[in-house]
Amino acid sequence: MCKSDTIDLGGYYEAEIRLGNKKWDSIRVVLGAWDDYQSLFGPNLPSIDSVTSFVRVKAENEGKNVIEGTIIEVNTMHTDSAIMHPFKIFFFVRDKKKRAS
């Protein structure tokens, strides 16, 4: 969920990342490509509740932008068990200065 999929250059894009069907008891949400092994050890995004996390990024590039990440669901009773849910969120950044001219 997001407030708007179009924002102004220099503004902030905010979105919620929600896991629809929680299977196991531990969820981590990290940014980075799902196939980039190192990104899986990045910091967790802030949580709103047990299945929803929050992301806020500054719009620094005009045009189409993407936030990429992974929801990692872990069974704490069997820590060798995990489910990876990759996600992509697209949003558009416009330059108000260019529109005004």
Coordinates of N, CA and C in Angstrom, one line a residue:
M1 N 0.8 -1.2 0.0 CA 0.0 0.0 0.0 C 0.9 1.2 0.0
C2 N 0.5 2.2 -0.8 CA 1.3 3.5 -0.8 C 0.3 4.7 -0.8
K3 N 0.7 5.8 -0.4 CA -0.1 7.0 -0.4 C -0.3 7.5 -1.9
S4 N 0.7 7.4 -2.7 CA 0.7 7.8 -4.1 C 1.8 7.2 -4.8
D5 N 1.6 6.8 -6.1 CA 2.7 6.2 -6.8 C 3.5 7.2 -7.7
T6 N 3.1 8.5 -7.5 CA 3.9 9.6 -8.2 C 4.2 10.6 -7.1
I7 N 5.5 10.9 -7.1 CA 6.0 11.9 -6.1 C 6.9 12.9 -6.8
D8 N 7.2 14.0 -6.1 CA 8.1 15.0 -6.7 C 9.5 14.7 -6.3
L9 N 10.4 15.1 -7.2 CA 11.9 14.9 -7.0 C 12.2 15.6 -5.7
G10 N 13.0 14.9 -4.9 CA 13.4 15.4 -3.6 C 12.5 15.0 -2.4
G11 N 11.3 14.5 -2.8 CA 10.3 14.1 -1.8 C 10.6 12.7 -1.3
Y12 N 9.7 12.2 -0.5 CA 9.8 10.9 0.0 C 8.7 10.0 -0.4
Y13 N 9.0 8.8 -0.8 CA 8.1 7.8 -1.2 C 7.9 6.8 0.0
E14 N 6.7 6.5 0.4 CA 6.4 5.7 1.5 C 5.5 4.6 1.1
A15 N 5.8 3.4 1.6 CA 4.9 2.2 1.3 C 5.0 1.2 2.4
E16 N 3.9 0.4 2.5 CA 3.8 -0.7 3.4 C 4.1 -2.0 2.6
I17 N 4.8 -2.9 3.2 CA 5.1 -4.2 2.6 C 4.4 -5.2 3.5
R18 N 3.4 -5.9 3.0 CA 2.6 -6.8 3.8 C 2.6 -8.2 3.3
L19 N 2.9 -9.2 4.2 CA 2.8 -10.6 3.9 C 1.4 -11.1 4.1
G20 N 0.8 -11.5 3.0 CA -0.6 -11.9 3.1 C -0.9 -13.1 4.0
N21 N -0.2 -14.2 3.8 CA -0.4 -15.4 4.5 C 0.8 -15.9 5.2
K22 N 0.9 -15.5 6.5 CA 2.0 -15.9 7.3 C 2.0 -17.3 7.7
K23 N 3.1 -18.0 7.3 CA 3.2 -19.5 7.6 C 4.0 -19.8 8.9
W24 N 5.1 -19.0 9.0 CA 5.9 -19.3 10.2 C 6.0 -18.1 11.1
D25 N 6.7 -18.2 12.2 CA 6.6 -17.2 13.3 C 7.6 -16.0 13.2
S26 N 8.5 -16.1 12.4 CA 9.5 -15.0 12.3 C 9.6 -14.4 10.9
I27 N 9.5 -13.1 10.8 CA 9.5 -12.4 9.5 C 10.6 -11.3 9.5
R28 N 11.4 -11.3 8.5 CA 12.4 -10.2 8.3 C 12.1 -9.6 6.9
V29 N 12.2 -8.3 6.8 CA 12.0 -7.6 5.5 C 13.3 -6.8 5.3
V30 N 14.0 -7.1 4.2 CA 15.2 -6.4 3.9 C 15.1 -5.9 2.4
L31 N 15.9 -4.8 2.2 CA 15.9 -4.2 0.8 C 17.1 -4.8 0.1
G32 N 17.0 -4.9 -1.2 CA 18.1 -5.4 -2.1 C 17.5 -6.5 -2.9
A33 N 18.1 -6.8 -4.0 CA 17.7 -7.9 -4.9 C 17.7 -9.2 -4.2
W34 N 16.6 -10.0 -4.4 CA 16.5 -11.3 -3.7 C 17.6 -12.2 -4.0
D35 N 18.2 -12.1 -5.2 CA 19.3 -13.0 -5.5 C 20.7 -12.5 -5.1
D36 N 20.7 -11.4 -4.5 CA 22.0 -10.8 -3.9 C 22.1 -11.3 -2.5
Y37 N 22.9 -12.4 -2.3 CA 23.0 -13.0 -1.0 C 23.3 -12.1 0.1
Q38 N 24.2 -11.1 -0.1 CA 24.6 -10.1 0.9 C 23.4 -9.3 1.4
S39 N 22.4 -9.0 0.5 CA 21.3 -8.1 0.9 C 20.4 -8.8 1.9
L40 N 20.4 -10.1 1.9 CA 19.6 -10.9 2.9 C 20.1 -10.7 4.3
F41 N 21.3 -10.2 4.5 CA 21.8 -9.9 5.9 C 21.7 -8.4 6.2
G42 N 21.1 -7.6 5.4 CA 20.9 -6.2 5.6 C 20.0 -6.0 6.8
P43 N 19.9 -4.7 7.2 CA 19.0 -4.3 8.3 C 17.5 -4.6 8.0
N44 N 16.8 -5.0 9.0 CA 15.3 -5.1 8.8 C 14.7 -3.8 8.6
L45 N 13.6 -3.8 7.8 CA 12.8 -2.6 7.7 C 11.9 -2.5 9.0
P46 N 11.5 -1.3 9.4 CA 10.7 -1.1 10.6 C 9.4 -1.9 10.4
S47 N 8.9 -2.4 11.5 CA 7.6 -3.2 11.5 C 6.5 -2.3 12.0
I48 N 5.3 -2.5 11.4 CA 4.1 -1.9 11.8 C 3.3 -2.9 12.7
D49 N 3.3 -4.1 12.2 CA 2.7 -5.2 13.0 C 3.4 -6.5 12.6
S50 N 2.9 -7.7 13.0 CA 3.6 -9.0 12.7 C 3.7 -9.3 11.3
V51 N 2.9 -8.7 10.4 CA 3.0 -9.1 8.9 C 3.2 -7.9 8.0
T52 N 3.4 -6.7 8.6 CA 3.5 -5.5 7.8 C 4.8 -4.7 8.2
S53 N 5.6 -4.3 7.2 CA 6.7 -3.5 7.4 C 6.5 -2.2 6.6
F54 N 7.4 -1.2 6.8 CA 7.3 0.1 6.3 C 8.6 0.5 5.6
V55 N 8.5 1.1 4.4 CA 9.7 1.6 3.8 C 9.5 3.1 3.4
R56 N 10.6 3.9 3.5 CA 10.5 5.3 3.2 C 11.8 5.6 2.5
V57 N 11.8 6.1 1.2 CA 13.0 6.4 0.5 C 12.9 7.8 -0.1
K58 N 14.0 8.4 -0.2 CA 14.0 9.8 -0.8 C 14.1 9.6 -2.3
A59 N 13.3 10.4 -3.0 CA 13.2 10.4 -4.5 C 14.3 11.2 -5.1
E60 N 15.4 10.5 -5.5 CA 16.6 11.2 -6.0 C 16.7 11.1 -7.5
N61 N 16.0 10.3 -8.2 CA 16.1 10.1 -9.6 C 14.8 10.2 -10.3
E62 N 14.7 11.1 -11.3 CA 13.5 11.3 -12.1 C 13.1 10.0 -12.8
G63 N 11.8 9.9 -13.1 CA 11.3 8.8 -13.9 C 10.9 7.6 -13.1
K64 N 10.9 6.5 -13.7 CA 10.4 5.2 -13.1 C 11.5 4.8 -12.1
N65 N 11.1 4.5 -10.9 CA 12.0 4.0 -9.8 C 11.4 2.7 -9.3
V66 N 12.3 1.9 -8.7 CA 11.9 0.6 -8.1 C 12.5 0.4 -6.8
I67 N 11.8 -0.1 -5.8 CA 12.3 -0.6 -4.5 C 12.2 -2.1 -4.6
E68 N 13.3 -2.7 -4.4 CA 13.4 -4.2 -4.5 C 13.8 -4.8 -3.1
G69 N 13.2 -5.9 -2.7 CA 13.6 -6.5 -1.5 C 13.0 -7.9 -1.3
T70 N 13.2 -8.4 -0.1 CA 12.8 -9.8 0.2 C 12.1 -9.8 1.6
I71 N 11.0 -10.5 1.6 CA 10.4 -10.9 2.9 C 11.0 -12.3 3.2
I72 N 11.6 -12.5 4.4 CA 12.2 -13.7 4.7 C 11.4 -14.3 5.9
E73 N 10.7 -15.4 5.7 CA 9.9 -16.0 6.7 C 10.7 -17.2 7.3
V74 N 10.9 -17.3 8.6 CA 11.7 -18.3 9.2 C 10.9 -19.1 10.3
N75 N 11.0 -20.4 10.3 CA 10.4 -21.2 11.3 C 11.5 -21.3 12.5
T76 N 11.2 -20.6 13.6 CA 12.2 -20.6 14.6 C 12.4 -21.9 15.3
M77 N 11.5 -22.8 15.1 CA 11.6 -24.2 15.7 C 12.6 -25.0 14.8
H78 N 12.8 -24.6 13.5 CA 13.7 -25.3 12.6 C 14.4 -24.2 11.8
T79 N 15.4 -23.6 12.3 CA 16.0 -22.4 11.7 C 16.6 -22.7 10.4
D80 N 16.7 -23.9 9.9 CA 17.2 -24.2 8.6 C 16.1 -24.1 7.6
S81 N 14.9 -23.8 8.0 CA 13.7 -23.7 7.2 C 13.4 -22.2 7.0
A82 N 13.3 -21.8 5.7 CA 13.0 -20.4 5.4 C 12.2 -20.3 4.1
I83 N 11.4 -19.3 4.0 CA 10.7 -19.1 2.7 C 11.0 -17.6 2.3
M84 N 11.4 -17.4 1.1 CA 11.8 -16.1 0.6 C 10.7 -15.6 -0.3
H85 N 10.2 -14.4 -0.1 CA 9.2 -13.8 -0.9 C 9.8 -12.5 -1.5
P86 N 10.3 -12.5 -2.7 CA 10.8 -11.3 -3.3 C 9.7 -10.3 -3.6
F87 N 10.0 -9.0 -3.6 CA 9.0 -8.0 -4.0 C 9.6 -6.9 -4.7
K88 N 8.8 -6.2 -5.6 CA 9.3 -5.0 -6.2 C 8.1 -4.0 -6.1
I89 N 8.4 -2.8 -5.8 CA 7.5 -1.7 -5.8 C 7.9 -0.6 -6.7
F90 N 7.1 -0.3 -7.7 CA 7.4 0.8 -8.7 C 6.7 2.1 -8.3
F91 N 7.4 3.2 -8.5 CA 6.9 4.5 -8.4 C 7.5 5.4 -9.4
F92 N 6.9 6.6 -9.6 CA 7.3 7.5 -10.6 C 7.7 8.8 -9.9
V93 N 8.8 9.4 -10.3 CA 9.3 10.7 -9.7 C 9.3 11.7 -10.8
R94 N 8.6 12.8 -10.5 CA 8.6 13.9 -11.5 C 9.4 15.1 -11.0
D95 N 9.9 15.9 -11.9 CA 10.6 17.1 -11.5 C 9.7 18.3 -11.7
K96 N 9.2 18.9 -10.6 CA 8.2 20.0 -10.6 C 8.8 21.2 -11.3
K97 N 10.1 21.4 -11.2 CA 10.8 22.5 -11.9 C 10.6 22.5 -13.4
K98 N 10.8 21.2 -13.9 CA 10.7 21.1 -15.4 C 9.3 21.3 -15.9
R99 N 8.3 20.9 -15.0 CA 6.9 21.0 -15.4 C 6.5 22.5 -15.4
A100 N 7.1 23.3 -14.5 CA 6.7 24.7 -14.4 C 7.3 25.5 -15.6
S101 N 8.3 25.0 -16.3 CA 8.9 25.8 -17.4 C 8.2 25.6 -18.7

